[in-house]
Amino acid sequence: MLEDKDQERTSLEKLGEFGLIEHLTASFSNQHASTVKGIGDDAAVLDFEKKKTVITTDLLIEGVHFDLSYMPLKHLGYKAVMVNLSDIYAMNATARQITVSIAASNRFPLEALEELYAGIQMATTTYGVDLIGGDTTSSQKGLLISITAIGEASEEQLTYRDGAKPNDLLVVTGDLAAAYMGLQVLEREKEVFKVNPNNQPDLEPYSYIIERQLKPEARKDIVELLEKLGVKPTAMIDISDGLSSEILHLCKNSKVGCNLFEDKIPLDPTVIAACEEFKMDSTMVALSGGEDYELLFTIDQKDFDKIKDNPNLTVIGHMTDASEGANLITRANTKIPLTAQGWNSFDVSE
Ligand code: ADP
Ligand code: MG
């Protein structure tokens, strides 16, 4: 995982807004020809020539989307970029640039923002995107981060949510439910820490699920893999809110139904162990947990042979006529309608 530096404190006022922007962005450099003008003018200028431009934005608010008591700022910066890149990849596009806007209260010294930007930089380097601008301001309370990601794709490459057809196969990348279980562990340790700050928890058995919560990876590799395999998904979405709600989006937009097979949902063994420990149903967590940042897509059956041996890809169901609705076929072979919350008995509200 990424490590935090020891905290010194330099107040933001000392640098002033321009000094701060310059300081935070000094070590970033651009690598794409499509970045005609990056940071340093009134607006950035991009040129994608004959490609389509793909653009997406997310706003993250302290206390709503992240909790700094267990989320190191470097991880937050990294994750904030991942959340956006994931949306670009879900269009079957290539991410090229980001803008980053931040509002911080006077609780945050320069060193805190340096950590945030170290995480952002690690993400831009690893994923090959240029930081081309943003905005910097103060907030009355807490930290806000808004990131916009920009990508490119040819018209033929672009994959929307509305292209799935009956009999298409439903495919998911990686494995599910780990980020949510990682969050359960972190929340539990936070409570333990409140009671006994000297307690040194052994988090080693949870390292995979904690990493999935604190340092998710957007599936750039899958867009590249699909291209290499010669598979164009008929529809695609990223899994940010749980498998169930994403399946329902695909079904609604594509005007199809779906059968999802419970026994096919990919789960890491450590997720199954954590679910047992927390007395949670792993299927429910996969359906409703969220923050997996995997890709969910449909393919024509004729492409099955191209994907069937790939360990990153799991066929979890198939699309049906809209009149059949979206259903979970359980291990006991009963058919249960999917709802945005998994199914009705599961309450994820706070
Ligand atoms: P303006 O007054 O036109 O809004 P700013 O002084 O806010 O300009 O920004 C100057 C330059 O720095 C612009 O290119 C802007 O996109 C960039 N910038 C501002 N804040 C950030 C930030 N937090 N991260 C990256 N770039 C930033
Ligand atoms: Mg500005």
mmCIF file of C-alpha atoms in Angstrom, residues 222-337:
data_model
loop_
_atom_site.group_PDB
_atom_site.id
_atom_site.type_symbol
_atom_site.label_atom_id
_atom_site.label_comp_id
_atom_site.label_asym_id
_atom_site.label_seq_id
_atom_site.Cartn_x
_atom_site.Cartn_y
_atom_site.Cartn_z
ATOM 1 C CA ILE A 222 -9.695 -4.998 -19.842
ATOM 2 C CA VAL A 223 -10.263 -2.416 -22.577
ATOM 3 C CA GLU A 224 -6.880 -3.423 -23.993
ATOM 4 C CA LEU A 225 -7.622 -7.132 -23.552
ATOM 5 C CA LEU A 226 -10.980 -6.906 -25.357
ATOM 6 C CA GLU A 227 -9.325 -5.133 -28.241
ATOM 7 C CA LYS A 228 -6.627 -7.819 -28.398
ATOM 8 C CA LEU A 229 -9.230 -10.610 -28.274
ATOM 9 C CA GLY A 230 -11.240 -8.888 -30.983
ATOM 10 C CA VAL A 231 -14.324 -8.681 -28.795
ATOM 11 C CA LYS A 232 -16.560 -5.630 -28.924
ATOM 12 C CA PRO A 233 -19.029 -5.722 -26.008
ATOM 13 C CA THR A 234 -22.616 -5.016 -26.991
ATOM 14 C CA ALA A 235 -23.118 -2.991 -23.796
ATOM 15 C CA MET A 236 -20.898 -2.039 -20.859
ATOM 16 C CA ILE A 237 -21.013 -0.300 -17.463
ATOM 17 C CA ASP A 238 -18.639 -0.081 -14.516
ATOM 18 C CA ILE A 239 -19.598 -1.546 -11.159
ATOM 19 C CA SER A 240 -19.567 1.303 -8.683
ATOM 20 C CA ASP A 241 -22.859 0.706 -6.865
ATOM 21 C CA GLY A 242 -23.128 -3.070 -6.700
ATOM 22 C CA LEU A 243 -23.783 -5.700 -9.353
ATOM 23 C CA SER A 244 -27.547 -5.612 -8.979
ATOM 24 C CA SER A 245 -28.072 -1.948 -9.704
ATOM 25 C CA GLU A 246 -25.625 -2.050 -12.640
ATOM 26 C CA ILE A 247 -27.424 -5.040 -14.180
ATOM 27 C CA LEU A 248 -30.685 -3.152 -13.841
ATOM 28 C CA HIS A 249 -29.146 -0.156 -15.642
ATOM 29 C CA LEU A 250 -28.043 -2.397 -18.523
ATOM 30 C CA CYS A 251 -31.465 -4.055 -18.685
ATOM 31 C CA LYS A 252 -33.391 -0.809 -18.563
ATOM 32 C CA ASN A 253 -31.218 0.972 -21.114
ATOM 33 C CA SER A 254 -31.053 -2.015 -23.472
ATOM 34 C CA LYS A 255 -34.708 -2.980 -22.964
ATOM 35 C CA VAL A 256 -33.850 -6.568 -22.106
ATOM 36 C CA GLY A 257 -34.163 -8.911 -19.139
ATOM 37 C CA CYS A 258 -31.444 -10.967 -17.482
ATOM 38 C CA ASN A 259 -30.771 -14.207 -15.649
ATOM 39 C CA LEU A 260 -27.869 -13.867 -13.222
ATOM 40 C CA PHE A 261 -26.560 -17.137 -11.742
ATOM 41 C CA GLU A 262 -25.636 -16.898 -8.068
ATOM 42 C CA ASP A 263 -23.091 -19.714 -8.253
ATOM 43 C CA LYS A 264 -21.174 -17.921 -11.023
ATOM 44 C CA ILE A 265 -20.519 -14.655 -9.130
ATOM 45 C CA PRO A 266 -16.708 -14.465 -8.719
ATOM 46 C CA LEU A 267 -15.605 -14.046 -5.087
ATOM 47 C CA ASP A 268 -12.123 -14.112 -3.603
ATOM 48 C CA PRO A 269 -11.696 -16.696 -0.806
ATOM 49 C CA THR A 270 -10.787 -13.911 1.653
ATOM 50 C CA VAL A 271 -14.114 -12.237 0.847
ATOM 51 C CA ILE A 272 -15.979 -15.430 1.637
ATOM 52 C CA ALA A 273 -14.066 -15.708 4.926
ATOM 53 C CA ALA A 274 -14.810 -12.077 5.844
ATOM 54 C CA CYS A 275 -18.502 -12.540 5.022
ATOM 55 C CA GLU A 276 -18.613 -15.526 7.380
ATOM 56 C CA GLU A 277 -16.892 -13.528 10.100
ATOM 57 C CA PHE A 278 -19.263 -10.566 9.715
ATOM 58 C CA LYS A 279 -22.283 -12.846 9.261
ATOM 59 C CA MET A 280 -23.075 -11.357 5.881
ATOM 60 C CA ASP A 281 -24.324 -13.117 2.767
ATOM 61 C CA SER A 282 -21.563 -12.862 0.141
ATOM 62 C CA THR A 283 -24.094 -12.827 -2.713
ATOM 63 C CA MET A 284 -25.890 -9.908 -1.117
ATOM 64 C CA VAL A 285 -22.631 -8.021 -0.689
ATOM 65 C CA ALA A 286 -21.696 -8.620 -4.343
ATOM 66 C CA LEU A 287 -25.143 -7.462 -5.446
ATOM 67 C CA SER A 288 -25.320 -4.380 -3.263
ATOM 68 C CA GLY A 289 -21.902 -3.610 -1.797
ATOM 69 C CA GLY A 290 -20.411 -1.265 -4.358
ATOM 70 C CA GLU A 291 -17.002 0.287 -5.037
ATOM 71 C CA ASP A 292 -15.699 -2.755 -6.905
ATOM 72 C CA TYR A 293 -14.802 -0.721 -10.011
ATOM 73 C CA GLU A 294 -14.920 -3.835 -12.142
ATOM 74 C CA LEU A 295 -16.485 -3.797 -15.604
ATOM 75 C CA LEU A 296 -19.769 -5.488 -16.438
ATOM 76 C CA PHE A 297 -20.526 -6.115 -20.092
ATOM 77 C CA THR A 298 -22.513 -8.177 -22.517
ATOM 78 C CA ILE A 299 -21.182 -10.008 -25.567
ATOM 79 C CA ASP A 300 -22.720 -11.836 -28.464
ATOM 80 C CA GLN A 301 -22.650 -15.620 -27.931
ATOM 81 C CA LYS A 302 -20.458 -16.029 -31.003
ATOM 82 C CA ASP A 303 -17.630 -14.339 -29.032
ATOM 83 C CA PHE A 304 -17.777 -16.829 -26.151
ATOM 84 C CA ASP A 305 -14.820 -18.880 -27.385
ATOM 85 C CA LYS A 306 -12.624 -15.772 -27.427
ATOM 86 C CA ILE A 307 -13.166 -14.990 -23.743
ATOM 87 C CA LYS A 308 -13.861 -18.358 -22.157
ATOM 88 C CA ASP A 309 -10.346 -19.202 -20.982
ATOM 89 C CA ASN A 310 -9.462 -15.790 -19.613
ATOM 90 C CA PRO A 311 -9.062 -15.733 -15.823
ATOM 91 C CA ASN A 312 -10.046 -12.041 -15.724
ATOM 92 C CA LEU A 313 -13.459 -12.665 -17.260
ATOM 93 C CA THR A 314 -16.385 -14.618 -15.831
ATOM 94 C CA VAL A 315 -19.689 -15.299 -17.567
ATOM 95 C CA ILE A 316 -22.303 -14.804 -14.832
ATOM 96 C CA GLY A 317 -25.515 -14.944 -16.798
ATOM 97 C CA HIS A 318 -27.315 -14.084 -20.003
ATOM 98 C CA MET A 319 -29.760 -11.510 -21.243
ATOM 99 C CA THR A 320 -33.379 -12.405 -21.948
ATOM 100 C CA ASP A 321 -36.477 -10.830 -23.359
ATOM 101 C CA ALA A 322 -37.516 -7.757 -21.368
ATOM 102 C CA SER A 323 -40.781 -9.426 -20.396
ATOM 103 C CA GLU A 324 -38.872 -11.949 -18.255
ATOM 104 C CA GLY A 325 -37.391 -9.221 -16.048
ATOM 105 C CA ALA A 326 -34.012 -9.201 -14.279
ATOM 106 C CA ASN A 327 -33.594 -12.221 -12.021
ATOM 107 C CA LEU A 328 -31.165 -13.946 -9.730
ATOM 108 C CA ILE A 329 -31.117 -17.723 -10.178
ATOM 109 C CA THR A 330 -30.043 -18.948 -6.746
ATOM 110 C CA ARG A 331 -27.921 -21.987 -5.910
ATOM 111 C CA ALA A 332 -31.159 -23.708 -4.948
ATOM 112 C CA ASN A 333 -32.392 -22.915 -8.482
ATOM 113 C CA THR A 334 -35.114 -20.483 -7.450
ATOM 114 C CA LYS A 335 -35.700 -17.322 -9.451
ATOM 115 C CA ILE A 336 -35.741 -14.059 -7.483
ATOM 116 C CA PRO A 337 -36.300 -10.639 -9.102
#
